[in-house]
mmCIF file of C-alpha atoms and ligand atoms in Angstrom:
data_model
loop_
_atom_site.group_PDB
_atom_site.id
_atom_site.type_symbol
_atom_site.label_atom_id
_atom_site.label_comp_id
_atom_site.label_asym_id
_atom_site.label_seq_id
_atom_site.Cartn_x
_atom_site.Cartn_y
_atom_site.Cartn_z
ATOM 1 C CA MET A 30 16.206 43.977 28.123
ATOM 2 C CA ASN A 31 12.028 43.094 27.450
ATOM 3 C CA GLU A 32 11.737 45.985 25.697
ATOM 4 C CA ILE A 33 13.229 48.627 24.008
ATOM 5 C CA THR A 34 12.167 52.495 22.276
ATOM 6 C CA LEU A 35 12.985 52.710 18.603
ATOM 7 C CA HIS A 36 12.241 56.789 17.244
ATOM 8 C CA SER A 37 11.691 56.831 13.421
ATOM 9 C CA PRO A 38 12.764 53.458 12.258
ATOM 10 C CA LEU A 39 13.806 54.218 8.360
ATOM 11 C CA ASP A 40 13.166 51.177 5.763
ATOM 12 C CA MET A 41 15.804 52.621 3.148
ATOM 13 C CA HIS A 42 15.341 49.833 0.534
ATOM 14 C CA LEU A 43 11.244 49.539 -0.138
ATOM 15 C CA HIS A 44 9.065 47.760 -3.404
ATOM 16 C CA LEU A 45 5.184 49.330 -1.953
ATOM 17 C CA ARG A 46 4.180 48.417 -5.775
ATOM 18 C CA ASP A 47 1.038 50.333 -7.313
ATOM 19 C CA GLU A 48 -2.675 49.573 -7.908
ATOM 20 C CA GLU A 49 -4.930 46.663 -5.534
ATOM 21 C CA MET A 50 -1.755 45.236 -3.866
ATOM 22 C CA MET A 51 0.067 48.796 -3.149
ATOM 23 C CA LYS A 52 -3.624 49.464 -0.750
ATOM 24 C CA LEU A 53 -2.557 46.226 0.843
ATOM 25 C CA VAL A 54 1.434 46.705 1.538
ATOM 26 C CA THR A 55 1.801 50.243 1.610
ATOM 27 C CA PRO A 56 -0.335 50.867 5.629
ATOM 28 C CA LEU A 57 1.537 47.654 6.702
ATOM 29 C CA THR A 58 4.878 49.527 6.726
ATOM 30 C CA THR A 59 3.440 53.108 7.441
ATOM 31 C CA GLU A 60 1.618 51.967 10.672
ATOM 32 C CA THR A 61 5.458 51.466 12.296
ATOM 33 C CA PHE A 62 7.970 53.293 10.241
ATOM 34 C CA SER A 63 8.224 56.663 9.997
ATOM 35 C CA GLY A 64 9.767 56.748 6.364
ATOM 36 C CA ALA A 65 10.901 54.450 3.382
ATOM 37 C CA VAL A 66 12.513 54.944 0.293
ATOM 38 C CA ILE A 67 10.100 53.858 -2.554
ATOM 39 C CA MET A 68 12.140 51.796 -5.098
ATOM 40 C CA PRO A 69 11.218 53.126 -8.730
ATOM 41 C CA ASN A 70 10.705 50.244 -10.722
ATOM 42 C CA LEU A 71 6.949 50.005 -11.758
ATOM 43 C CA VAL A 72 5.913 49.272 -15.165
ATOM 44 C CA PRO A 73 6.068 51.745 -16.424
ATOM 45 C CA PRO A 74 9.634 52.522 -14.164
ATOM 46 C CA VAL A 75 9.209 55.967 -12.622
ATOM 47 C CA ASP A 76 11.214 57.637 -14.533
ATOM 48 C CA ASN A 77 9.711 62.038 -14.949
ATOM 49 C CA LEU A 78 8.724 64.709 -11.732
ATOM 50 C CA LYS A 79 5.183 63.846 -12.849
ATOM 51 C CA SER A 80 4.615 59.958 -13.028
ATOM 52 C CA LEU A 81 6.917 60.338 -9.479
ATOM 53 C CA LEU A 82 4.740 62.722 -8.130
ATOM 54 C CA ALA A 83 1.592 61.106 -9.189
ATOM 55 C CA TYR A 84 2.334 57.567 -7.580
ATOM 56 C CA ARG A 85 3.708 59.241 -4.355
ATOM 57 C CA GLU A 86 0.108 61.151 -4.222
ATOM 58 C CA ARG A 87 -1.070 57.983 -4.172
ATOM 59 C CA ILE A 88 1.229 56.550 -1.204
ATOM 60 C CA THR A 89 -0.033 58.603 0.488
ATOM 61 C CA ALA A 90 -3.863 57.969 -0.421
ATOM 62 C CA ALA A 91 -2.575 53.820 0.660
ATOM 63 C CA GLN A 92 -1.537 54.919 4.533
ATOM 64 C CA GLY A 93 -4.344 57.129 5.641
ATOM 65 C CA SER A 94 -3.505 58.937 8.038
ATOM 66 C CA ASP A 95 0.162 56.735 9.533
ATOM 67 C CA VAL A 96 2.810 59.497 10.561
ATOM 68 C CA PHE A 97 5.099 58.458 6.890
ATOM 69 C CA GLU A 98 7.025 60.009 5.014
ATOM 70 C CA PRO A 99 7.443 58.470 1.858
ATOM 71 C CA TYR A 100 11.135 59.412 0.231
ATOM 72 C CA MET A 101 10.788 58.842 -3.105
ATOM 73 C CA MET A 102 13.546 57.807 -6.281
ATOM 74 C CA LEU A 103 13.666 58.163 -9.556
ATOM 75 C CA PHE A 104 14.735 55.041 -11.610
ATOM 76 C CA PHE A 105 18.142 55.743 -13.632
ATOM 77 C CA ARG A 106 18.210 57.550 -16.932
ATOM 78 C CA GLN A 107 20.636 60.168 -18.659
ATOM 79 C CA TYR A 108 18.316 62.444 -17.503
ATOM 80 C CA THR A 109 19.199 66.058 -18.888
ATOM 81 C CA GLU A 110 20.238 68.733 -16.399
ATOM 82 C CA ALA A 111 17.056 71.051 -16.491
ATOM 83 C CA GLU A 112 15.371 67.781 -15.138
ATOM 84 C CA LEU A 113 17.576 66.867 -12.821
ATOM 85 C CA VAL A 114 17.022 70.500 -11.051
ATOM 86 C CA GLU A 115 13.369 70.198 -11.546
ATOM 87 C CA ALA A 116 13.424 66.702 -9.618
ATOM 88 C CA LYS A 117 16.101 67.532 -6.873
ATOM 89 C CA GLU A 118 13.803 68.517 -4.573
ATOM 90 C CA HIS A 119 10.960 65.805 -4.841
ATOM 91 C CA ILE A 120 13.864 62.532 -4.585
ATOM 92 C CA LEU A 121 16.180 61.058 -2.386
ATOM 93 C CA GLY A 122 17.770 59.447 -4.976
ATOM 94 C CA ILE A 123 17.736 57.914 -8.947
ATOM 95 C CA LYS A 124 17.772 53.883 -8.522
ATOM 96 C CA LEU A 125 20.778 52.020 -11.169
ATOM 97 C CA TYR A 126 19.345 49.010 -11.867
ATOM 98 C CA PRO A 127 21.212 46.882 -14.523
ATOM 99 C CA ALA A 128 19.140 46.011 -17.839
ATOM 100 C CA GLY A 129 17.141 42.867 -16.457
ATOM 101 C CA ALA A 130 19.357 42.312 -13.418
ATOM 102 C CA THR A 131 15.933 42.158 -11.532
ATOM 103 C CA THR A 132 12.327 42.618 -11.293
ATOM 104 C CA ASN A 133 10.778 45.083 -14.098
ATOM 105 C CA SER A 134 15.486 46.470 -14.459
ATOM 106 C CA GLU A 135 13.771 45.780 -19.031
ATOM 107 C CA ALA A 136 13.861 49.870 -19.287
ATOM 108 C CA GLY A 137 17.812 49.879 -16.815
ATOM 109 C CA VAL A 138 21.166 50.874 -17.803
ATOM 110 C CA LYS A 139 23.367 48.731 -20.370
ATOM 111 C CA ALA A 140 26.555 49.880 -20.604
ATOM 112 C CA LEU A 141 28.158 52.971 -17.484
ATOM 113 C CA ASP A 142 30.659 53.904 -18.935
ATOM 114 C CA ALA A 143 28.011 55.769 -21.608
ATOM 115 C CA VAL A 144 25.686 57.112 -18.575
ATOM 116 C CA GLU A 145 28.688 58.392 -17.072
ATOM 117 C CA PRO A 146 27.883 62.444 -17.478
ATOM 118 C CA THR A 147 24.154 61.954 -15.398
ATOM 119 C CA PHE A 148 26.648 60.773 -12.821
ATOM 120 C CA LYS A 149 29.063 63.695 -13.244
ATOM 121 C CA MET A 150 25.752 66.582 -12.410
ATOM 122 C CA MET A 151 24.410 64.118 -9.645
ATOM 123 C CA GLU A 152 27.833 64.545 -8.624
ATOM 124 C CA GLU A 153 27.233 68.380 -8.745
ATOM 125 C CA MET A 154 24.360 68.850 -7.075
ATOM 126 C CA GLY A 155 24.362 66.347 -4.671
ATOM 127 C CA ILE A 156 21.645 63.763 -5.750
ATOM 128 C CA PRO A 157 22.729 60.364 -4.355
ATOM 129 C CA LEU A 158 22.726 56.751 -6.303
ATOM 130 C CA MET A 159 21.257 53.497 -5.631
ATOM 131 C CA VAL A 160 22.715 50.947 -6.925
ATOM 132 C CA HIS A 161 20.935 47.571 -7.975
ATOM 133 C CA GLY A 162 24.959 46.252 -7.592
ATOM 134 C CA GLU A 163 24.719 42.545 -10.021
ATOM 135 C CA THR A 164 26.373 41.201 -13.259
ATOM 136 C CA HIS A 165 24.845 39.287 -15.144
ATOM 137 C CA GLY A 166 27.475 36.662 -14.302
ATOM 138 C CA PHE A 167 26.829 33.187 -12.413
ATOM 139 C CA VAL A 168 24.302 33.773 -9.849
ATOM 140 C CA MET A 169 26.638 32.931 -6.216
ATOM 141 C CA ASP A 170 29.332 35.870 -8.415
ATOM 142 C CA ARG A 171 26.937 38.427 -9.723
ATOM 143 C CA GLU A 172 27.673 40.901 -6.887
ATOM 144 C CA LYS A 173 30.984 39.806 -6.079
ATOM 145 C CA GLU A 174 31.329 40.943 -9.973
ATOM 146 C CA PHE A 175 29.713 44.228 -9.466
ATOM 147 C CA LEU A 176 32.576 45.251 -6.875
ATOM 148 C CA ALA A 177 34.375 47.094 -9.753
ATOM 149 C CA SER A 178 31.516 49.401 -10.798
ATOM 150 C CA TYR A 179 31.318 50.404 -7.583
ATOM 151 C CA GLU A 180 35.234 50.939 -7.083
ATOM 152 C CA TYR A 181 35.367 52.585 -10.065
ATOM 153 C CA LEU A 182 32.413 54.892 -9.707
ATOM 154 C CA ALA A 183 33.572 55.223 -6.604
ATOM 155 C CA LYS A 184 37.306 56.881 -7.873
ATOM 156 C CA LYS A 185 35.688 58.702 -10.501
ATOM 157 C CA PHE A 186 33.090 61.117 -8.574
ATOM 158 C CA PRO A 187 34.137 61.107 -5.254
ATOM 159 C CA LYS A 188 31.952 63.651 -4.536
ATOM 160 C CA LEU A 189 28.911 60.870 -5.962
ATOM 161 C CA GLN A 190 27.464 59.448 -3.027
ATOM 162 C CA ILE A 191 26.704 55.734 -3.897
ATOM 163 C CA THR A 192 24.306 52.938 -2.413
ATOM 164 C CA MET A 193 25.415 49.718 -2.607
ATOM 165 C CA GLU A 194 21.564 48.739 -2.328
ATOM 166 C CA HIS A 195 20.646 45.080 -0.855
ATOM 167 C CA ILE A 196 24.310 44.065 0.157
ATOM 168 C CA THR A 197 25.369 40.105 0.739
ATOM 169 C CA THR A 198 28.240 39.075 0.371
ATOM 170 C CA ALA A 199 31.091 39.730 2.760
ATOM 171 C CA ASP A 200 32.870 41.198 -0.058
ATOM 172 C CA ALA A 201 31.076 44.036 0.058
ATOM 173 C CA VAL A 202 31.328 44.664 3.666
ATOM 174 C CA ASP A 203 34.941 44.777 2.912
ATOM 175 C CA LEU A 204 34.590 47.592 0.236
ATOM 176 C CA MET A 205 32.082 50.099 2.074
ATOM 177 C CA GLY A 206 34.848 50.448 4.550
ATOM 178 C CA ARG A 207 36.833 51.313 1.987
ATOM 179 C CA TYR A 208 34.944 54.324 0.529
ATOM 180 C CA GLU A 209 33.496 56.875 2.532
ATOM 181 C CA ASN A 210 30.790 57.831 -0.714
ATOM 182 C CA LEU A 211 30.363 53.948 -0.556
ATOM 183 C CA ARG A 212 27.221 53.142 1.841
ATOM 184 C CA ALA A 213 25.429 50.292 1.960
ATOM 185 C CA THR A 214 21.331 48.500 2.848
ATOM 186 C CA VAL A 215 20.723 44.961 4.116
ATOM 187 C CA THR A 216 17.797 42.732 4.087
ATOM 188 C CA LEU A 217 16.738 41.464 6.991
ATOM 189 C CA GLN A 218 16.160 38.140 5.070
ATOM 190 C CA HIS A 219 20.263 38.054 4.552
ATOM 191 C CA LEU A 220 21.085 38.672 8.359
ATOM 192 C CA ILE A 221 19.345 35.078 8.945
ATOM 193 C CA ILE A 222 19.132 33.578 6.053
ATOM 194 C CA THR A 223 21.714 31.505 3.037
ATOM 195 C CA LEU A 224 21.364 29.908 0.045
ATOM 196 C CA ASP A 225 20.638 26.593 2.191
ATOM 197 C CA ASP A 226 17.129 27.875 3.210
ATOM 198 C CA VAL A 227 16.237 28.742 0.021
ATOM 199 C CA ALA A 228 17.371 25.549 -2.018
ATOM 200 C CA GLY A 229 19.139 23.726 0.173
ATOM 201 C CA GLY A 230 16.299 21.195 1.373
ATOM 202 C CA MET A 231 12.931 21.754 0.139
ATOM 203 C CA LEU A 232 12.839 24.837 -2.490
ATOM 204 C CA ASN A 233 11.159 27.787 -0.713
ATOM 205 C CA PRO A 234 10.326 30.598 -3.025
ATOM 206 C CA HIS A 235 8.961 32.578 -0.274
ATOM 207 C CA LEU A 236 13.187 33.582 0.827
ATOM 208 C CA PHE A 237 14.175 33.695 -3.601
ATOM 209 C CA CYS A 238 15.110 36.880 -3.740
ATOM 210 C CA LYS A 239 17.263 39.129 -5.990
ATOM 211 C CA PRO A 240 19.949 38.960 -4.942
ATOM 212 C CA ILE A 241 20.602 35.507 -3.820
ATOM 213 C CA ALA A 242 21.416 34.067 0.254
ATOM 214 C CA LYS A 243 24.491 33.534 -0.180
ATOM 215 C CA ARG A 244 27.447 30.890 1.941
ATOM 216 C CA PRO A 245 27.530 31.404 5.874
ATOM 217 C CA GLU A 246 30.473 33.626 6.149
ATOM 218 C CA ASP A 247 29.057 36.157 3.440
ATOM 219 C CA ARG A 248 26.101 36.305 6.281
ATOM 220 C CA GLU A 249 28.425 36.685 9.453
ATOM 221 C CA ALA A 250 30.393 39.380 7.728
ATOM 222 C CA LEU A 251 26.466 41.763 7.424
ATOM 223 C CA LEU A 252 25.732 39.973 10.197
ATOM 224 C CA GLN A 253 28.719 41.482 11.862
ATOM 225 C CA ALA A 254 28.344 44.918 10.303
ATOM 226 C CA ALA A 255 23.961 45.614 11.239
ATOM 227 C CA LEU A 256 24.948 44.317 14.900
ATOM 228 C CA GLU A 257 27.504 46.507 16.235
ATOM 229 C CA ALA A 258 25.227 49.348 14.077
ATOM 230 C CA ASN A 259 28.278 50.116 11.308
ATOM 231 C CA PRO A 260 28.308 54.083 10.970
ATOM 232 C CA SER A 261 28.253 52.483 6.679
ATOM 233 C CA LEU A 262 25.305 49.952 6.942
ATOM 234 C CA MET A 263 21.503 51.210 7.427
ATOM 235 C CA PHE A 264 18.750 48.429 7.142
ATOM 236 C CA GLY A 265 16.573 49.025 3.893
ATOM 237 C CA SER A 266 14.382 45.768 3.742
ATOM 238 C CA ASP A 267 13.737 45.347 0.108
ATOM 239 C CA SER A 268 10.732 43.891 1.043
ATOM 240 C CA ALA A 269 9.219 42.819 -2.586
ATOM 241 C CA PRO A 270 5.971 41.250 -2.289
ATOM 242 C CA HIS A 271 4.236 39.320 -5.800
ATOM 243 C CA PRO A 272 0.861 37.795 -5.368
ATOM 244 C CA LEU A 273 0.973 34.518 -4.014
ATOM 245 C CA SER A 274 0.110 33.351 -7.852
ATOM 246 C CA LYS A 275 3.625 34.612 -8.702
ATOM 247 C CA LYS A 276 5.813 33.217 -5.814
ATOM 248 C CA GLU A 277 3.509 29.557 -5.452
ATOM 249 C CA CYS A 278 4.849 28.765 -9.151
ATOM 250 C CA CYS A 279 6.966 26.887 -11.766
ATOM 251 C CA GLY A 280 9.089 30.382 -12.173
ATOM 252 C CA CYS A 281 8.824 31.979 -8.887
ATOM 253 C CA ALA A 282 9.393 35.738 -9.068
ATOM 254 C CA ALA A 283 11.338 37.112 -6.301
ATOM 255 C CA GLY A 284 11.602 38.946 -3.279
ATOM 256 C CA VAL A 285 10.221 38.355 0.044
ATOM 257 C CA PHE A 286 7.652 40.287 2.088
ATOM 258 C CA THR A 287 9.100 40.593 4.507
ATOM 259 C CA SER A 288 7.291 44.541 6.163
ATOM 260 C CA PRO A 289 4.666 43.882 8.468
ATOM 261 C CA LEU A 290 7.521 41.944 11.298
ATOM 262 C CA ALA A 291 10.712 43.064 10.206
ATOM 263 C CA ILE A 292 11.100 45.412 12.707
ATOM 264 C CA ALA A 293 9.724 42.524 15.291
ATOM 265 C CA ARG A 294 12.489 40.485 14.050
ATOM 266 C CA LEU A 295 14.884 43.120 14.557
ATOM 267 C CA ALA A 296 14.979 42.676 17.918
ATOM 268 C CA GLN A 297 14.669 38.973 18.019
ATOM 269 C CA LEU A 298 18.024 39.245 16.173
ATOM 270 C CA PHE A 299 19.902 42.280 17.979
ATOM 271 C CA ASP A 300 18.605 41.050 21.618
ATOM 272 C CA LYS A 301 19.492 36.596 20.584
ATOM 273 C CA HIS A 302 23.687 39.053 20.241
ATOM 274 C CA GLY A 303 23.114 41.661 23.541
ATOM 275 C CA LYS A 304 23.241 44.061 20.326
ATOM 276 C CA LEU A 305 19.604 46.149 21.243
ATOM 277 C CA ASP A 306 21.710 49.305 21.860
ATOM 278 C CA ASN A 307 22.417 49.063 18.455
ATOM 279 C CA LEU A 308 19.252 48.687 17.241
ATOM 280 C CA GLN A 309 18.928 52.930 16.553
ATOM 281 C CA ALA A 310 21.325 53.410 14.581
ATOM 282 C CA PHE A 311 21.151 50.796 12.351
ATOM 283 C CA LEU A 312 17.527 51.617 11.765
ATOM 284 C CA SER A 313 17.748 55.235 11.637
ATOM 285 C CA ASP A 314 20.379 57.495 12.940
ATOM 286 C CA ASN A 315 22.711 56.144 10.178
ATOM 287 C CA ALA A 316 20.309 56.294 7.464
ATOM 288 C CA GLN A 317 19.747 59.706 8.819
ATOM 289 C CA ARG A 318 23.619 61.440 9.535
ATOM 290 C CA LEU A 319 24.316 59.243 5.874
ATOM 291 C CA TYR A 320 21.468 61.114 3.887
ATOM 292 C CA GLY A 321 20.725 64.448 6.089
ATOM 293 C CA ILE A 322 17.466 63.534 6.550
ATOM 294 C CA THR A 323 15.528 64.572 9.163
ATOM 295 C CA PRO A 324 12.380 61.883 9.361
ATOM 296 C CA LEU A 325 9.021 62.415 11.074
ATOM 297 C CA GLU A 326 8.353 61.464 14.897
ATOM 298 C CA LYS A 327 7.487 58.233 15.146
ATOM 299 C CA LYS A 328 8.062 56.111 18.809
ATOM 300 C CA VAL A 329 7.965 52.427 18.895
ATOM 301 C CA ILE A 330 8.294 50.122 21.707
ATOM 302 C CA VAL A 331 9.034 46.490 20.786
ATOM 303 C CA SER A 332 8.692 44.038 23.355
ATOM 304 C CA LYS A 333 9.131 41.033 24.557
ATOM 305 C CA GLN A 334 6.892 38.541 23.846
ATOM 306 C CA ALA A 335 4.786 36.702 21.678
ATOM 307 C CA PHE A 336 4.137 37.007 17.898
ATOM 308 C CA VAL A 337 2.243 35.284 15.617
ATOM 309 C CA VAL A 338 3.141 36.422 12.273
ATOM 310 C CA PRO A 339 0.426 35.752 9.546
ATOM 311 C CA ALA A 340 -0.096 32.775 7.370
ATOM 312 C CA ALA A 341 -0.312 35.807 4.887
ATOM 313 C CA TYR A 342 -1.869 38.922 4.416
ATOM 314 C CA GLU A 343 -4.915 39.660 2.421
ATOM 315 C CA GLY A 344 -7.067 42.275 1.098
ATOM 316 C CA HIS A 345 -7.959 44.604 -1.741
ATOM 317 C CA GLY A 346 -8.453 41.476 -4.304
ATOM 318 C CA GLN A 347 -5.079 39.845 -3.453
ATOM 319 C CA THR A 348 -2.672 37.584 -1.511
ATOM 320 C CA VAL A 349 0.742 37.746 0.136
ATOM 321 C CA ILE A 350 2.384 35.430 1.759
ATOM 322 C CA PRO A 351 5.091 36.898 4.650
ATOM 323 C CA MET A 352 8.399 35.341 5.656
ATOM 324 C CA HIS A 353 8.083 33.731 8.390
ATOM 325 C CA ALA A 354 4.318 32.965 7.670
ATOM 326 C CA GLY A 355 2.885 31.014 10.547
ATOM 327 C CA GLU A 356 5.494 30.801 12.675
ATOM 328 C CA THR A 357 5.759 33.148 16.573
ATOM 329 C CA LEU A 358 8.335 35.463 16.787
ATOM 330 C CA ASP A 359 9.973 36.154 20.716
ATOM 331 C CA TRP A 360 9.384 40.051 19.946
ATOM 332 C CA ALA A 361 6.344 42.016 18.422
ATOM 333 C CA VAL A 362 5.844 45.852 17.960
ATOM 334 C CA SER A 363 3.777 46.912 21.527
ATOM 335 C CA SER A 364 3.066 50.199 20.988
ATOM 336 C CA ILE A 365 3.384 52.981 18.055
ATOM 337 C CA THR A 366 2.772 56.740 18.899
HETATM 338 C C1 LIG B 429 12.987 43.458 -6.326
HETATM 339 C C2 LIG B 429 11.268 42.820 -6.753
HETATM 340 O O1 LIG B 429 10.545 42.338 -6.839
HETATM 341 O O2 LIG B 429 11.384 44.443 -7.135
HETATM 342 N N1 LIG B 429 13.609 41.668 -6.384
HETATM 343 C C3 LIG B 429 13.679 41.350 -5.649
HETATM 344 O O3 LIG B 429 14.153 40.375 -5.055
HETATM 345 N N2 LIG B 429 14.526 42.034 -4.280
HETATM 346 C C4 LIG B 429 13.403 43.866 -7.227
HETATM 347 C C5 LIG B 429 14.908 44.079 -6.369
HETATM 348 O O4 LIG B 429 15.258 44.947 -5.156
HETATM 349 O O5 LIG B 429 16.135 43.404 -6.859
HETATM 350 ZN ZN1 LIG B 430 15.017 45.734 -4.275
#
């Protein structure tokens, strides 16, 4: 196959930031994706309906005339029932960060058991919970150590839909298969790289993200689940732009920027393994079914032709370096209608 038509591709985990950075990166998603789940880890976090609706307005202004729906998320804290009732129709779910686990998560949760009343209300009201599942342990073990908490929540709240965000381990793939109410997103980079690509040779800050890329066997398990279009797995880029000055410095911020090349690179990956037929499910259908959403119609044709990834994306006084900067991909988005 030299071409594939994708219907309404979705990015189920995306950081659009705010202000000038948002103006630069938003069109780089909204051009090719029909919708995306917008992460609420701004400063201060998006943890009330008023700021969420205002943020949504800023995003839709930045997307211009692109056909695109931002699926909004609240930042997890203990909410009252009245707040949840009011917010429900405006959100896809609520994103929980353990305090201090990643960028802008200082206001996150310190102890899961203290916030169970909110989980209970979310379960009863049918509001999904999205989780950054890492402990504060040794960096390679943080996700693995968090799996017990996922299992505890999945059992204790069997009707609560729980998304394990950006999974990076074979153990997480296993766990996902064991509970009906556990699903997961996986990024592009975690299907392609291991820790070796980040720190095995020359240190590559542009591949440094949380959770950190793991072992070859972890990448293999994630890749197989994606290629077979495992019905519990969705694409979530976790595209997380940081200014060049925050990446190429001492004390590099975590986050890999992939939005503008994600669809082309996924097509190249699925084609390499003879699994292009499963890309539609991974990039849209699974998410539609799991969240019960019907995205805006958008037809994206991806073709086997050279695509030189820009060395940098610049605008609005910002510079961001994408994954695969300056490299030539074998697949390119060739038409969007
Ligand atoms: C994200 C960011 O920069 O906001 N960084 C990352 O490395 N993935 C936060 C997150 O999703 O953990
Ligand atoms: Zn993220």
